[in-house]
Amino acid sequence: MSSRIAFRALAALAATAALSLPVAQGASAATPPTQPAAASVADENPFRWMDLDGLRAEYRFMCPAGHCVGYWSLVLTDEVAKRSYRGGEFFVYAPATGEFGFFLDTDIATRTVRHASQVRLVDSDFTRSHPRFEVRYGDPAQPKKARVVATATIWM
């Protein structure tokens, strides 16, 4: 009888180990690696080839409707954002074509923003199709008279 008890215990132990192995492997596979993920996020920066003056690239998370996504955006540098701005609005302008771009205000695209902290440009057709665009402050109805606050240039 002792051999039967030992065999049953061994069989139960082997079955438990065989069933728990895929669960343990799945748990370790679901745990994201810390260092390689950070490196791949930096490699995905769509603005890394731009010459930025007064702007910097920033990686952020947004959770519209409970679905979180990470994205890269351009924001004003701290030095530029701290300057005093009165009597106008910020807007994105391509001087070569006279076209306007959009900012991302929370999760809504908007043509102008009133505060420097709201200046946030995402990777879009506008940022890709214009070799130079500027963040300006003033009256969007008269873009050529507005003050140039920051620039982004793609050298081709």
Short mmCIF file of C-alpha atoms in Angstrom, two decimals:
data_model
loop_
_atom_site.label_atom_id
_atom_site.label_comp_id
_atom_site.label_asym_id
_atom_site.label_seq_id
_atom_site.Cartn_x
_atom_site.Cartn_y
_atom_site.Cartn_z
CA MET A 1 0.00 0.00 0.00
CA SER A 2 2.77 2.42 0.64
CA SER A 3 3.93 2.23 -2.99
CA ARG A 4 0.41 3.14 -4.18
CA ILE A 5 0.26 6.13 -1.84
CA ALA A 6 3.70 7.26 -2.92
CA PHE A 7 2.77 6.86 -6.63
CA ARG A 8 -0.48 8.84 -6.18
CA ALA A 9 1.34 11.62 -4.34
CA LEU A 10 4.02 11.73 -7.02
CA ALA A 11 1.39 11.78 -9.81
CA ALA A 12 -0.52 14.62 -8.10
CA LEU A 13 2.71 16.57 -7.65
CA ALA A 14 3.71 16.08 -11.31
CA ALA A 15 0.23 17.11 -12.54
CA THR A 16 0.27 20.24 -10.39
CA ALA A 17 3.73 21.18 -11.65
CA ALA A 18 2.74 20.56 -15.28
CA LEU A 19 -0.41 22.66 -14.96
CA SER A 20 1.25 25.56 -13.12
CA LEU A 21 4.24 25.86 -15.48
CA PRO A 22 2.35 27.63 -18.34
CA VAL A 23 0.74 29.99 -15.83
CA ALA A 24 4.14 30.92 -14.39
CA GLN A 25 5.61 31.38 -17.87
CA GLY A 26 2.66 33.60 -18.89
CA ALA A 27 3.09 35.74 -15.79
CA SER A 28 6.76 36.31 -16.48
CA ALA A 29 6.04 37.02 -20.16
CA ALA A 30 3.38 39.57 -19.18
CA THR A 31 5.86 41.48 -17.01
CA PRO A 32 7.38 44.15 -19.29
CA PRO A 33 11.14 44.50 -19.29
CA THR A 34 12.15 47.82 -17.78
CA GLN A 35 15.28 48.87 -19.66
CA PRO A 36 14.52 47.82 -23.27
CA ALA A 37 11.07 49.45 -23.21
CA ALA A 38 12.56 52.81 -22.26
CA ALA A 39 15.09 52.54 -25.06
CA SER A 40 12.43 51.68 -27.65
CA VAL A 41 10.28 54.64 -26.56
CA ALA A 42 13.20 56.99 -27.16
CA ASP A 43 13.80 55.42 -30.58
CA GLU A 44 10.18 56.06 -31.57
CA ASN A 45 10.44 59.84 -31.09
CA PRO A 46 9.12 61.20 -34.42
CA PHE A 47 10.72 64.59 -33.73
CA ARG A 48 14.29 63.35 -33.20
CA TRP A 49 15.33 64.51 -36.70
CA MET A 50 14.04 68.06 -36.24
CA ASP A 51 16.02 71.10 -35.28
CA LEU A 52 13.98 72.56 -32.41
CA ASP A 53 14.32 76.11 -31.16
CA GLY A 54 12.10 76.93 -28.16
CA LEU A 55 10.45 73.50 -28.35
CA ARG A 56 11.27 70.13 -26.83
CA ALA A 57 9.92 66.63 -27.41
CA GLU A 58 7.98 65.08 -24.55
CA TYR A 59 6.49 61.60 -24.11
CA ARG A 60 3.09 61.53 -22.38
CA PHE A 61 0.16 59.28 -21.63
CA MET A 62 -3.46 60.09 -22.33
CA CYS A 63 -6.47 57.97 -21.34
CA PRO A 64 -9.52 58.98 -23.39
CA ALA A 65 -12.52 56.77 -22.60
CA GLY A 66 -10.37 54.61 -20.33
CA HIS A 67 -7.97 53.46 -23.07
CA CYS A 68 -4.49 54.73 -22.25
CA VAL A 69 -2.05 55.49 -25.05
CA GLY A 70 1.43 56.93 -25.04
CA TYR A 71 2.40 59.59 -27.54
CA TRP A 72 5.15 62.05 -28.40
CA SER A 73 4.47 65.76 -28.61
CA LEU A 74 6.30 69.06 -28.91
CA VAL A 75 5.91 71.55 -26.07
CA LEU A 76 7.50 74.90 -25.33
CA THR A 77 10.74 74.80 -23.37
CA ASP A 78 10.52 76.01 -19.78
CA GLU A 79 12.38 79.20 -20.62
CA VAL A 80 10.00 80.13 -23.45
CA ALA A 81 6.88 79.11 -21.51
CA LYS A 82 7.81 81.38 -18.55
CA ARG A 83 7.91 84.54 -20.68
CA SER A 84 5.10 87.06 -20.37
CA TYR A 85 2.40 86.82 -23.05
CA ARG A 86 -0.51 89.29 -23.19
CA GLY A 87 -3.17 90.19 -25.72
CA GLY A 88 -2.99 87.32 -28.16
CA GLU A 89 -3.17 83.60 -28.79
CA PHE A 90 -0.68 80.88 -29.65
CA PHE A 91 -1.00 79.25 -33.06
CA VAL A 92 1.09 77.05 -35.36
CA TYR A 93 2.00 78.53 -38.72
CA ALA A 94 3.99 77.40 -41.76
CA PRO A 95 5.40 80.62 -43.24
CA ALA A 96 6.28 79.07 -46.62
CA THR A 97 2.68 78.05 -47.39
CA GLY A 98 0.62 80.22 -45.03
CA GLU A 99 -1.06 77.13 -43.54
CA PHE A 100 -2.09 76.67 -39.92
CA GLY A 101 -1.59 73.60 -37.76
CA PHE A 102 -3.37 72.40 -34.63
CA PHE A 103 -2.51 71.94 -30.98
CA LEU A 104 -3.69 69.06 -28.85
CA ASP A 105 -5.59 70.51 -25.89
CA THR A 106 -6.23 67.53 -23.59
CA ASP A 107 -7.65 65.22 -26.29
CA ILE A 108 -9.16 67.86 -28.58
CA ALA A 109 -7.43 69.39 -31.60
CA THR A 110 -7.65 73.18 -31.51
CA ARG A 111 -6.24 75.87 -33.79
CA THR A 112 -5.29 78.32 -31.03
CA VAL A 113 -4.60 78.26 -27.29
CA ARG A 114 -4.34 81.13 -24.84
CA HIS A 115 -1.71 79.82 -22.39
CA ALA A 116 1.87 78.69 -23.02
CA SER A 117 1.25 75.51 -21.01
CA GLN A 118 -1.40 74.48 -23.57
CA VAL A 119 1.03 74.48 -26.51
CA ARG A 120 1.27 70.80 -27.51
CA LEU A 121 1.89 69.64 -31.08
CA VAL A 122 1.59 65.98 -31.99
CA ASP A 123 3.08 64.09 -34.91
CA SER A 124 0.65 64.86 -37.76
CA ASP A 125 0.48 65.44 -41.50
CA PHE A 126 1.14 69.11 -40.81
CA THR A 127 4.39 68.52 -38.89
CA ARG A 128 5.59 66.01 -41.48
CA SER A 129 4.69 67.96 -44.62
CA HIS A 130 6.20 71.33 -43.71
CA PRO A 131 9.98 71.60 -43.57
CA ARG A 132 9.62 74.57 -41.21
CA PHE A 133 6.79 75.59 -38.94
CA GLU A 134 6.57 78.10 -36.15
CA VAL A 135 4.66 78.63 -32.94
CA ARG A 136 3.56 82.25 -33.01
CA TYR A 137 1.84 84.51 -30.52
CA GLY A 138 -0.52 87.28 -31.54
CA ASP A 139 -3.58 87.62 -33.75
CA PRO A 140 -4.14 84.52 -35.96
CA ALA A 141 -5.99 86.75 -38.44
CA GLN A 142 -2.67 88.56 -39.05
CA PRO A 143 -0.07 85.77 -38.78
CA LYS A 144 2.76 87.74 -40.39
CA LYS A 145 2.57 90.38 -37.63
CA ALA A 146 2.56 87.80 -34.81
CA ARG A 147 5.66 87.18 -32.71
CA VAL A 148 7.62 83.98 -33.46
CA VAL A 149 7.96 82.10 -30.18
CA ALA A 150 9.47 78.77 -31.31
CA THR A 151 10.45 76.97 -34.52
CA ALA A 152 10.86 73.43 -35.80
CA THR A 153 12.89 72.72 -38.92
CA ILE A 154 13.41 69.50 -40.86
CA TRP A 155 16.65 69.64 -42.84
CA MET A 156 16.33 67.78 -46.13
#
